[in-house]
Short mmCIF file of C-alpha atoms in Angstrom, two decimals:
data_model
loop_
_atom_site.label_atom_id
_atom_site.label_comp_id
_atom_site.label_asym_id
_atom_site.label_seq_id
_atom_site.Cartn_x
_atom_site.Cartn_y
_atom_site.Cartn_z
CA MET X 108 -49.25 7.74 -46.61
CA LEU X 109 -52.04 7.47 -49.19
CA SER X 110 -49.38 6.54 -51.73
CA ILE X 111 -48.50 3.31 -49.86
CA ILE X 112 -52.16 2.33 -49.48
CA SER X 113 -52.90 3.13 -53.12
CA LEU X 114 -49.95 1.04 -54.35
CA SER X 115 -51.24 -1.96 -52.38
CA ILE X 116 -54.72 -1.55 -53.90
CA PHE X 117 -53.35 -0.94 -57.39
CA GLY X 118 -51.29 -4.14 -57.13
CA ILE X 119 -54.47 -6.14 -56.49
CA LEU X 120 -56.27 -4.31 -59.32
CA ASN X 121 -53.44 -5.23 -61.65
CA LEU X 122 -54.01 -8.91 -60.88
CA PHE X 123 -57.65 -8.57 -61.97
CA LEU X 124 -56.61 -6.72 -65.13
CA GLY X 125 -54.70 -9.87 -66.02
CA PHE X 126 -58.03 -11.58 -66.72
CA LEU X 127 -58.61 -9.27 -69.68
CA LYS X 128 -57.89 -10.81 -73.04
CA SER X 129 -55.79 -7.85 -74.14
CA ARG X 130 -52.52 -7.46 -72.29
CA GLN X 131 -51.93 -4.08 -73.88
CA VAL X 132 -53.80 -2.45 -71.01
CA LEU X 133 -51.41 -3.70 -68.31
CA LEU X 134 -48.45 -1.42 -69.07
CA PRO X 135 -50.43 1.86 -69.29
CA ALA X 136 -52.43 0.87 -66.20
CA THR X 137 -49.25 0.24 -64.19
CA LEU X 138 -47.78 3.55 -65.34
CA LEU X 139 -51.03 5.31 -64.38
CA PHE X 140 -51.01 3.67 -60.95
CA LEU X 141 -47.43 4.82 -60.32
CA LEU X 142 -48.26 8.35 -61.48
CA VAL X 143 -51.25 8.49 -59.11
CA ALA X 144 -49.03 7.25 -56.26
CA LEU X 145 -46.47 9.96 -57.13
CA VAL X 146 -49.16 12.67 -56.97
CA LEU X 147 -50.52 11.31 -53.67
CA ASN X 148 -46.98 11.21 -52.30
CA SER X 149 -46.44 14.89 -53.17
CA LEU X 150 -49.59 15.81 -51.18
CA ASP X 151 -47.72 14.83 -47.99
CA TRP X 152 -45.16 17.64 -48.49
CA ASN X 153 -44.84 19.75 -45.29
CA ASP X 154 -47.46 17.56 -43.62
CA GLN X 155 -45.52 15.54 -41.03
CA ALA X 156 -47.57 12.79 -39.33
CA LEU X 157 -47.32 9.33 -37.74
CA TYR X 158 -49.43 6.37 -38.90
CA PHE X 159 -50.11 2.72 -37.95
CA SER X 160 -49.76 3.22 -34.18
CA ASP X 161 -46.73 5.50 -34.69
CA MET X 162 -44.90 2.81 -36.69
CA LEU X 163 -44.49 4.90 -39.85
CA ARG X 164 -43.49 8.58 -40.12
CA VAL X 165 -44.36 10.72 -43.12
CA ASN X 166 -42.24 13.85 -43.47
CA ASN X 167 -40.37 15.70 -46.21
CA LEU X 168 -37.47 13.22 -46.13
CA PHE X 169 -39.97 10.40 -46.71
CA VAL X 170 -41.60 12.33 -49.57
CA ASN X 171 -38.22 13.00 -51.25
CA PHE X 172 -36.89 9.43 -51.06
CA SER X 173 -40.30 8.03 -52.08
CA ALA X 174 -40.43 10.39 -55.06
CA ILE X 175 -37.05 9.03 -56.28
CA VAL X 176 -38.33 5.45 -55.90
CA LEU X 177 -41.59 6.20 -57.74
CA VAL X 178 -39.97 8.17 -60.58
CA THR X 179 -37.36 5.43 -61.06
CA SER X 180 -40.11 2.78 -61.10
CA LEU X 181 -41.98 4.81 -63.75
CA PHE X 182 -38.91 4.82 -65.99
CA VAL X 183 -38.19 1.12 -65.46
CA VAL X 184 -41.80 0.09 -66.16
CA SER X 185 -41.94 2.26 -69.29
CA LEU X 186 -38.91 0.34 -70.62
CA SER X 187 -40.71 -3.00 -70.14
CA ARG X 188 -43.09 -2.80 -73.11
CA SER X 189 -41.53 -5.82 -74.80
CA PHE X 190 -41.84 -7.77 -71.56
CA GLY X 191 -44.70 -10.27 -71.39
CA GLY X 192 -45.01 -10.93 -75.10
CA ASP X 193 -44.55 -14.65 -74.53
CA ASP X 194 -48.07 -15.78 -73.51
CA GLU X 195 -46.96 -19.26 -72.49
CA HIS X 196 -44.10 -18.48 -70.16
CA THR X 197 -44.65 -14.97 -68.82
CA HIS X 198 -47.37 -13.54 -66.62
CA PRO X 199 -47.10 -9.75 -66.89
CA ALA X 200 -50.16 -9.04 -64.70
CA GLU X 201 -48.57 -10.89 -61.80
CA TYR X 202 -45.15 -9.36 -62.40
CA TYR X 203 -46.46 -5.79 -62.59
CA ALA X 204 -48.52 -6.42 -59.44
CA ILE X 205 -45.47 -7.77 -57.60
CA LEU X 206 -43.50 -4.74 -58.76
CA LEU X 207 -46.15 -2.38 -57.32
CA PHE X 208 -46.13 -4.30 -54.03
CA SER X 209 -42.34 -4.08 -53.91
CA VAL X 210 -42.50 -0.28 -54.33
CA ALA X 211 -44.90 -0.16 -51.36
CA GLY X 212 -42.35 -2.23 -49.38
CA ALA X 213 -39.57 0.19 -50.36
CA MET X 214 -41.64 3.13 -49.08
CA MET X 215 -42.26 1.31 -45.78
CA MET X 216 -38.48 0.99 -45.40
CA ILE X 217 -38.08 4.71 -46.08
CA GLY X 218 -40.71 5.85 -43.56
CA PHE X 219 -40.30 3.30 -40.76
CA GLU X 220 -40.42 4.63 -37.21
CA ASN X 221 -40.46 1.22 -35.57
CA LEU X 222 -38.11 -1.72 -36.21
CA ILE X 223 -41.09 -4.01 -36.85
CA MET X 224 -42.18 -1.75 -39.73
CA LEU X 225 -38.60 -1.84 -41.06
CA PHE X 226 -38.68 -5.64 -41.04
CA VAL X 227 -42.07 -5.74 -42.80
CA GLY X 228 -40.83 -3.31 -45.47
CA VAL X 229 -37.61 -5.28 -46.02
CA GLU X 230 -39.52 -8.52 -46.43
CA VAL X 231 -42.19 -7.12 -48.77
CA LEU X 232 -39.47 -5.69 -51.01
CA SER X 233 -37.11 -8.67 -50.77
CA VAL X 234 -39.66 -11.45 -51.41
CA ALA X 235 -40.91 -9.55 -54.46
CA MET X 236 -37.36 -9.28 -55.79
CA TYR X 237 -36.68 -13.02 -55.27
CA VAL X 238 -39.68 -13.78 -57.50
CA LEU X 239 -38.85 -11.19 -60.15
CA THR X 240 -35.22 -12.36 -60.37
CA GLY X 241 -36.37 -15.85 -61.35
CA THR X 242 -39.04 -14.81 -63.86
CA ASP X 243 -37.11 -16.13 -66.85
CA LYS X 244 -37.94 -19.71 -65.88
CA ARG X 245 -36.38 -21.30 -68.97
CA ASN X 246 -33.04 -19.65 -68.28
CA LEU X 247 -30.85 -21.68 -65.90
CA ARG X 248 -28.84 -18.54 -65.07
CA SER X 249 -32.01 -16.74 -63.94
CA ASN X 250 -33.06 -19.67 -61.75
CA GLU X 251 -29.61 -19.81 -60.19
CA ALA X 252 -29.68 -16.04 -59.55
CA ALA X 253 -33.09 -16.30 -57.85
CA LEU X 254 -31.86 -19.11 -55.58
CA LYS X 255 -28.68 -17.21 -54.68
CA TYR X 256 -30.66 -14.01 -54.02
CA PHE X 257 -33.10 -15.94 -51.83
CA LEU X 258 -30.32 -17.61 -49.81
CA MET X 259 -28.42 -14.34 -49.40
CA GLY X 260 -31.62 -12.47 -48.45
CA SER X 261 -32.69 -15.15 -45.95
CA PHE X 262 -29.27 -15.04 -44.31
CA ALA X 263 -29.45 -11.24 -44.06
CA THR X 264 -32.99 -11.33 -42.65
CA GLY X 265 -31.93 -13.77 -39.93
CA ILE X 266 -29.05 -11.49 -38.90
CA LEU X 267 -31.27 -8.42 -39.01
CA LEU X 268 -33.95 -10.05 -36.83
CA PHE X 269 -31.34 -11.25 -34.34
CA GLY X 270 -30.08 -7.67 -34.12
CA VAL X 271 -33.62 -6.33 -33.56
CA ALA X 272 -34.13 -8.84 -30.73
CA MET X 273 -30.84 -7.80 -29.09
CA ILE X 274 -31.72 -4.11 -29.31
CA TYR X 275 -35.15 -4.75 -27.82
CA GLY X 276 -33.49 -6.72 -25.03
CA ALA X 277 -31.20 -3.77 -24.27
CA THR X 278 -33.60 -0.85 -24.70
CA GLY X 279 -37.07 -2.37 -24.18
CA SER X 280 -38.34 -0.57 -27.29
CA PHE X 281 -38.79 -1.11 -31.01
CA LYS X 282 -39.37 2.60 -31.62
CA LEU X 283 -36.57 4.77 -33.00
CA GLY X 284 -37.33 7.51 -30.46
CA GLY X 285 -37.23 5.09 -27.53
CA ILE X 286 -33.97 3.54 -28.72
CA ALA X 287 -32.38 6.98 -29.27
CA THR X 288 -33.36 8.10 -25.75
CA TYR X 289 -31.88 4.95 -24.20
CA VAL X 290 -28.65 5.31 -26.19
CA GLU X 291 -28.12 8.96 -25.18
CA VAL X 292 -28.84 8.38 -21.49
CA ALA X 293 -26.86 5.13 -21.26
CA ILE X 294 -23.79 6.61 -22.97
CA ARG X 295 -23.94 9.75 -20.80
CA TYR X 296 -23.92 7.66 -17.61
CA GLY X 297 -21.67 4.88 -18.94
CA SER X 298 -24.29 2.15 -18.47
CA VAL X 299 -24.69 0.82 -21.99
CA SER X 300 -25.83 -2.80 -22.14
CA PRO X 301 -23.48 -5.05 -24.19
CA LEU X 302 -26.63 -6.32 -25.90
CA LEU X 303 -27.06 -2.90 -27.54
CA TYR X 304 -23.64 -2.98 -29.20
CA VAL X 305 -24.10 -6.56 -30.42
CA GLY X 306 -27.60 -5.77 -31.67
CA LEU X 307 -26.45 -2.58 -33.40
CA LEU X 308 -23.71 -4.42 -35.28
CA LEU X 309 -26.06 -7.24 -36.33
CA LEU X 310 -28.74 -4.78 -37.44
CA PHE X 311 -26.23 -2.81 -39.52
CA ILE X 312 -24.82 -6.00 -41.04
CA GLY X 313 -28.34 -7.05 -42.05
CA MET X 314 -28.90 -3.71 -43.79
CA LEU X 315 -25.43 -3.76 -45.39
CA PHE X 316 -26.39 -7.09 -46.98
CA LYS X 317 -29.42 -5.35 -48.50
CA VAL X 318 -27.36 -2.53 -50.05
CA SER X 319 -24.62 -4.94 -51.23
CA ALA X 320 -21.75 -3.39 -49.28
CA ALA X 321 -18.50 -5.39 -49.07
CA PRO X 322 -17.79 -7.88 -47.57
CA PHE X 323 -21.52 -8.70 -47.61
CA HIS X 324 -21.90 -8.43 -51.40
CA PHE X 325 -21.26 -12.16 -52.01
CA TRP X 326 -23.52 -13.17 -54.93
CA THR X 327 -24.67 -9.67 -55.93
CA PRO X 328 -22.88 -9.69 -59.34
CA ASP X 329 -24.26 -13.20 -60.03
CA VAL X 330 -27.79 -11.99 -59.26
CA TYR X 331 -27.36 -8.91 -61.46
CA GLU X 332 -26.08 -11.07 -64.31
CA GLY X 333 -28.74 -13.79 -64.03
CA ALA X 334 -31.87 -11.67 -63.49
CA PRO X 335 -33.79 -10.35 -66.53
CA THR X 336 -32.21 -6.96 -67.34
CA ILE X 337 -35.42 -5.03 -66.70
CA PHE X 338 -35.50 -6.32 -63.12
CA THR X 339 -31.76 -5.81 -62.68
CA ALA X 340 -32.40 -2.13 -63.44
CA PHE X 341 -35.16 -2.09 -60.83
CA MET X 342 -33.20 -3.81 -58.05
CA SER X 343 -30.05 -1.74 -58.64
CA THR X 344 -31.94 1.53 -58.21
CA VAL X 345 -35.10 1.15 -56.13
CA VAL X 346 -33.70 -1.42 -53.67
CA LYS X 347 -30.51 0.59 -53.16
CA THR X 348 -32.36 3.89 -52.62
CA ALA X 349 -34.73 2.34 -50.06
CA GLY X 350 -31.87 0.49 -48.36
CA PHE X 351 -29.78 3.64 -47.89
CA ALA X 352 -32.79 5.67 -46.72
CA ALA X 353 -33.36 3.05 -43.99
CA LEU X 354 -29.65 2.73 -43.12
CA TYR X 355 -29.22 6.50 -42.82
CA LYS X 356 -32.32 6.75 -40.60
CA LEU X 357 -30.99 4.03 -38.29
CA ALA X 358 -27.54 5.63 -38.09
CA SER X 359 -28.65 9.23 -37.61
CA VAL X 360 -31.87 8.91 -35.59
CA ALA X 361 -31.75 5.71 -33.51
CA PHE X 362 -27.99 5.37 -33.05
CA GLY X 363 -26.80 8.96 -33.56
CA GLY X 364 -25.76 9.02 -29.89
CA ALA X 365 -23.52 5.97 -30.42
CA TYR X 366 -21.70 7.51 -33.40
CA GLY X 367 -18.33 7.00 -31.71
CA PHE X 368 -18.98 3.25 -31.60
CA TRP X 369 -20.22 2.49 -35.12
CA ALA X 370 -18.49 5.19 -37.20
CA GLN X 371 -15.06 3.53 -37.28
CA THR X 372 -16.47 0.12 -38.24
CA MET X 373 -18.62 1.71 -40.94
CA ALA X 374 -15.61 3.66 -42.24
CA ILE X 375 -13.65 0.39 -42.70
CA ILE X 376 -16.61 -1.15 -44.54
CA THR X 377 -16.82 1.97 -46.74
CA VAL X 378 -13.15 1.64 -47.76
CA LEU X 379 -13.56 -2.09 -48.41
CA THR X 380 -16.69 -1.49 -50.50
CA LEU X 381 -14.97 1.19 -52.61
CA LEU X 382 -11.91 -1.00 -53.21
CA VAL X 383 -13.77 -4.24 -53.97
CA GLY X 384 -16.41 -2.57 -56.16
CA ASN X 385 -14.11 -0.45 -58.30
CA ILE X 386 -11.08 -2.72 -58.67
CA THR X 387 -13.15 -5.83 -59.44
CA ALA X 388 -15.33 -3.93 -61.93
CA ALA X 389 -12.20 -2.87 -63.81
CA TYR X 390 -11.36 -6.38 -65.04
CA GLN X 391 -14.84 -7.65 -65.95
CA SER X 392 -15.51 -8.69 -69.55
CA SER X 393 -19.30 -8.61 -69.20
CA PHE X 394 -20.94 -5.18 -69.16
CA LYS X 395 -23.80 -6.45 -66.98
CA ARG X 396 -21.39 -7.94 -64.47
CA MET X 397 -19.37 -4.72 -64.50
CA MET X 398 -22.58 -2.85 -63.59
CA GLY X 399 -23.03 -5.31 -60.71
CA TYR X 400 -19.63 -4.46 -59.23
CA SER X 401 -20.19 -0.82 -60.13
CA SER X 402 -23.34 -0.82 -57.96
CA ILE X 403 -21.18 -2.10 -55.07
CA SER X 404 -18.78 0.80 -55.61
CA HIS X 405 -21.66 3.30 -55.59
CA ALA X 406 -22.83 1.76 -52.31
CA GLY X 407 -19.38 2.78 -51.02
CA TYR X 408 -19.89 6.43 -52.02
CA LEU X 409 -23.33 6.47 -50.39
CA LEU X 410 -21.87 4.88 -47.24
CA LEU X 411 -19.44 7.79 -47.13
CA GLY X 412 -22.44 10.10 -46.73
CA VAL X 413 -23.81 7.88 -43.93
CA VAL X 414 -20.47 7.82 -42.07
CA ALA X 415 -20.15 11.62 -42.35
CA ASN X 416 -23.48 11.98 -40.49
CA VAL X 417 -23.54 15.78 -40.82
CA SER X 418 -26.37 18.16 -41.67
CA ALA X 419 -25.51 17.93 -45.38
CA SER X 420 -25.66 14.09 -45.42
CA PRO X 421 -29.39 13.55 -46.14
CA SER X 422 -29.51 15.95 -49.11
CA ALA X 423 -26.22 14.53 -50.45
CA ILE X 424 -27.53 10.94 -50.25
CA LEU X 425 -30.80 12.00 -51.88
CA PHE X 426 -29.10 13.76 -54.80
CA TYR X 427 -26.63 10.92 -55.30
CA SER X 428 -29.45 8.34 -55.29
CA LEU X 429 -31.37 10.32 -57.92
CA ALA X 430 -28.33 10.83 -60.17
CA TYR X 431 -27.29 7.16 -59.86
CA SER X 432 -30.84 5.92 -60.56
CA LEU X 433 -31.26 8.04 -63.73
CA ALA X 434 -27.89 6.98 -65.18
CA THR X 435 -28.39 3.31 -64.27
CA VAL X 436 -31.84 3.13 -65.88
CA SER X 437 -30.36 4.66 -69.07
CA ALA X 438 -27.47 2.17 -69.11
CA PHE X 439 -29.64 -0.90 -68.60
CA GLY X 440 -32.19 0.44 -71.10
CA VAL X 441 -29.56 0.60 -73.83
CA LEU X 442 -28.19 -2.81 -72.83
CA MET X 443 -31.67 -4.33 -73.14
CA VAL X 444 -32.13 -3.36 -76.80
CA VAL X 445 -28.52 -3.95 -77.84
CA SER X 446 -28.17 -7.38 -76.22
CA GLU X 447 -31.49 -8.54 -77.72
CA LYS X 448 -30.25 -7.78 -81.23
CA LYS X 449 -26.87 -9.46 -80.79
CA LEU X 450 -26.47 -13.03 -79.66
CA TYR X 451 -23.44 -14.65 -78.07
CA GLU X 452 -23.19 -18.38 -77.34
CA GLY X 453 -26.94 -18.81 -77.84
CA GLY X 454 -27.98 -16.01 -75.48
CA ALA X 455 -28.13 -12.24 -75.28
CA ASP X 456 -24.70 -10.64 -75.78
CA GLU X 457 -23.96 -8.69 -72.59
CA ARG X 458 -20.23 -8.20 -73.21
CA TYR X 459 -18.51 -4.89 -73.97
CA GLU X 460 -18.16 -6.14 -77.56
CA ALA X 461 -21.94 -5.91 -78.00
CA PHE X 462 -21.54 -2.10 -78.10
CA ASN X 463 -18.87 -2.11 -80.81
CA GLY X 464 -19.66 0.57 -83.41
CA LEU X 465 -23.01 1.49 -81.84
CA ALA X 466 -22.34 5.16 -82.61
CA LYS X 467 -22.62 4.30 -86.33
CA THR X 468 -25.61 1.95 -86.21
CA ASN X 469 -27.63 3.96 -83.67
CA PRO X 470 -26.11 7.35 -82.65
CA LEU X 471 -28.99 8.08 -80.26
CA LEU X 472 -28.41 4.96 -78.16
CA ALA X 473 -24.67 5.66 -78.17
CA PHE X 474 -25.33 9.21 -76.94
CA VAL X 475 -27.65 7.98 -74.16
CA MET X 476 -25.09 5.39 -73.05
CA THR X 477 -22.27 7.98 -73.18
CA ILE X 478 -24.11 10.43 -70.90
CA SER X 479 -24.98 7.54 -68.58
CA MET X 480 -21.35 6.37 -68.32
CA LEU X 481 -20.09 9.94 -67.85
CA SER X 482 -22.59 10.50 -65.05
CA LEU X 483 -21.70 7.24 -63.29
CA ALA X 484 -18.02 8.18 -63.60
CA GLY X 485 -18.73 11.60 -62.06
CA ILE X 486 -17.70 13.76 -65.03
CA PRO X 487 -18.72 17.48 -64.88
CA LEU X 488 -21.96 18.71 -66.49
CA THR X 489 -23.73 15.51 -65.50
CA ALA X 490 -25.83 14.81 -62.40
CA GLY X 491 -23.29 12.19 -61.26
CA PHE X 492 -20.60 14.86 -60.88
CA TRP X 493 -22.72 16.84 -58.42
CA GLY X 494 -23.76 13.64 -56.66
CA LYS X 495 -20.11 12.86 -55.90
CA PHE X 496 -19.38 16.53 -55.14
CA PHE X 497 -22.11 16.74 -52.50
CA ILE X 498 -21.08 13.41 -50.92
CA PHE X 499 -17.42 14.49 -50.84
CA SER X 500 -18.44 17.87 -49.38
CA ALA X 501 -20.25 16.08 -46.54
CA ALA X 502 -17.07 14.03 -45.94
CA VAL X 503 -15.00 17.25 -45.81
CA GLN X 504 -17.48 18.74 -43.34
CA ALA X 505 -17.00 15.65 -41.13
CA ASN X 506 -13.17 15.75 -41.49
CA LEU X 507 -13.05 12.31 -43.13
CA THR X 508 -9.90 13.20 -45.09
CA SER X 509 -8.43 9.70 -45.47
CA LEU X 510 -11.78 8.27 -46.61
CA LEU X 511 -12.14 11.13 -49.07
CA VAL X 512 -8.70 10.47 -50.63
CA ILE X 513 -9.57 6.79 -51.16
CA ALA X 514 -12.96 7.70 -52.64
CA VAL X 515 -11.36 10.16 -55.10
CA LEU X 516 -8.72 7.59 -56.15
CA MET X 517 -11.43 4.95 -56.68
CA SER X 518 -13.39 7.45 -58.78
CA CYS X 519 -10.36 7.56 -61.11
CA VAL X 520 -10.47 3.75 -61.39
CA GLY X 521 -14.18 4.04 -62.22
CA ILE X 522 -13.41 6.34 -65.14
CA TYR X 523 -11.35 3.52 -66.71
CA TYR X 524 -14.10 0.90 -66.84
CA TYR X 525 -16.91 3.33 -67.75
CA PHE X 526 -14.85 4.71 -70.63
CA ARG X 527 -14.30 1.17 -71.99
CA VAL X 528 -17.95 1.25 -73.08
CA ILE X 529 -17.56 4.65 -74.76
CA ILE X 530 -14.43 3.46 -76.59
CA SER X 531 -16.30 0.38 -77.83
CA MET X 532 -19.16 2.48 -79.20
CA TYR X 533 -17.09 5.15 -80.96
CA LEU X 534 -13.71 3.61 -81.80
CA LYS X 535 -14.39 -0.10 -82.46
CA PRO X 536 -15.60 -1.29 -85.89
CA SER X 537 -19.30 -1.95 -86.33
CA ASP X 538 -20.85 -5.26 -87.43
CA ASN X 539 -23.29 -3.21 -89.56
CA ASN X 540 -26.39 -4.60 -87.86
CA PRO X 541 -28.64 -1.61 -87.12
CA VAL X 542 -30.26 -1.45 -83.68
CA ILE X 543 -33.82 -0.16 -84.05
CA VAL X 544 -35.91 0.85 -81.03
CA SER X 545 -39.52 2.01 -80.66
CA ASN X 546 -40.43 5.68 -80.21
CA GLY X 547 -41.74 5.09 -76.70
CA PHE X 548 -38.47 3.44 -75.67
CA LYS X 549 -36.52 6.34 -77.18
CA LEU X 550 -38.67 8.85 -75.29
CA THR X 551 -37.95 7.19 -71.93
CA LEU X 552 -34.20 7.09 -72.58
CA LEU X 553 -34.22 10.70 -73.75
CA LEU X 554 -36.04 11.75 -70.58
CA THR X 555 -33.54 10.05 -68.26
CA THR X 556 -30.66 11.51 -70.29
CA ALA X 557 -32.16 15.01 -70.36
CA LEU X 558 -32.67 14.91 -66.59
CA THR X 559 -29.07 13.75 -66.10
CA LEU X 560 -27.80 16.71 -68.14
CA LEU X 561 -30.28 19.18 -66.64
CA LEU X 562 -29.25 18.28 -63.08
CA GLY X 563 -25.63 18.41 -64.19
CA VAL X 564 -26.01 22.04 -65.29
CA PHE X 565 -28.60 23.17 -62.71
CA PRO X 566 -28.19 20.95 -59.63
CA ASP X 567 -29.99 23.50 -57.43
CA LEU X 568 -33.25 22.66 -59.20
CA VAL X 569 -33.66 19.68 -56.86
CA LYS X 570 -30.85 20.28 -54.32
CA ASN X 571 -32.79 23.15 -52.79
CA ILE X 572 -35.81 20.87 -52.42
CA PHE X 573 -33.74 18.18 -50.70
#
C-alpha cells in the first residue's frame, strides 16, 4: 500500500526536479524512487489488508504482480538514458513523472477490490500511456499512434463503464465480494438478472481491449510501431501485466460462480487471439510491428490461463508475465540501439534487415537478442519455455485439450518469425557499421538476459514464491 502512495509522491517530486539545471539527476532519481517503491511493496508480504474504504486489497498476489511491474519499470527506465537529450522538444521530468504515475495506476488495477477502483486504475494508467505514446511530437507516426491509442482507449472505457453500470444494476454492489455472493446465490436459485450477463460481457470486452486480445486489438500494432520504442517496451509489459492481473481477478473472484457462462466465450476469444497474433506476425517485414502482433499472441497464451481458472492459474500467469516482460525488454532494448545507428527512408530502421550481421558487429547485442527470441518462442532453458509449460499445464488440469492443441500449433508458428531475427543476425552479411552501446545499457541488457536464463534453468526460484 505504501508503494502506491510513495509512487504518487515521487511523481510530484520528479516534476520539481525538472527545475534543476542539470537533467542528469532525473534518471537516477527515478530509478531510486522505483527501488524504494519495490522495497515498500515487499514489506506487504504476508500482511493482507484492505484500504480506501475496502476498495483496494493488498495480499501476496498483489505483491507478486506489483513486483513484476516495478522490476520491469526499473529495467525500462534504465534503458532510457539517451532519452531527453533534446532540450527543445523533450521534457524528461514530466515524462518520468507520468511514468511513475502510470505505475501507480497499474498497481491500483492489480489490487482493486471495488469496480470504481478498477476504473480509476485503468484511467490513470491509460491517460499516462496516451501522453507517452505521442511524446515524439515531430514524428507524424507518433502523433497518429497517440490519437489511435486515445480513440481505442476511450471506446474501451465507455464499454467498461457501461458494463460496470449494468453489473451494479443487477447486483446492487461495486464490491467484488458483493458481486460474487449475488452471482452464486442467483445461479443456485436460477434467478440471475439479464443485466448481469450483459454487464459481465461488456466489462470483459472493456478489459480485453486493454490487453489487446482479438478481435479488440484493432490499432495495437500501429500504436506499437508509432510510439517511441522506450514507451513501446513499457506498454507491452507493464500494461499487459496489470491488465491480466485485473482480468484474472474479475474472472476468478467476482464471476467465478458464472464460469459456465463466460468460459466458452473467452475460449473462442483465446483461439482467435492466438490465430490472429501468430499468423499475422509471421508475414510482417517490420520487427517492431512483428512485436506488436507477437504481444497479441502472448495475450492469447495468458488468456488460456484465465480460461483454465484452476488453482495453478495465478502462478502460471505470474510466471508467464515475468518471463514475457524480461524477454520483451531485452528485445526492445536491442532494437533501440540498432535502429538508431541505421537509418531507413529518413527514419530509424526497424525492419528485420537492420539486424543483418549484428553477430559480427556486436556479438553481445546479438546474444541478448537471441536469448530474448528463444524465450519468446518458448525454447527450453529459457524462462519463456517454463512460462508456456505452466500455462499449458493449467490448461491440461482444466481439460482444455482442443485449446491446448491450437496453442501448441501456434507456438510452432511463433518459432518461425522469432527465428527470422536470429537468422538475420548470424547468417546475413553485415554492413560493417559497428553498433556501440554504453556500459550501463549493456549492464541492463545482461541483467534481463541473465534472469531469462536463470529462470529457464531454475524456474522454482520464483515459482515457489508465486
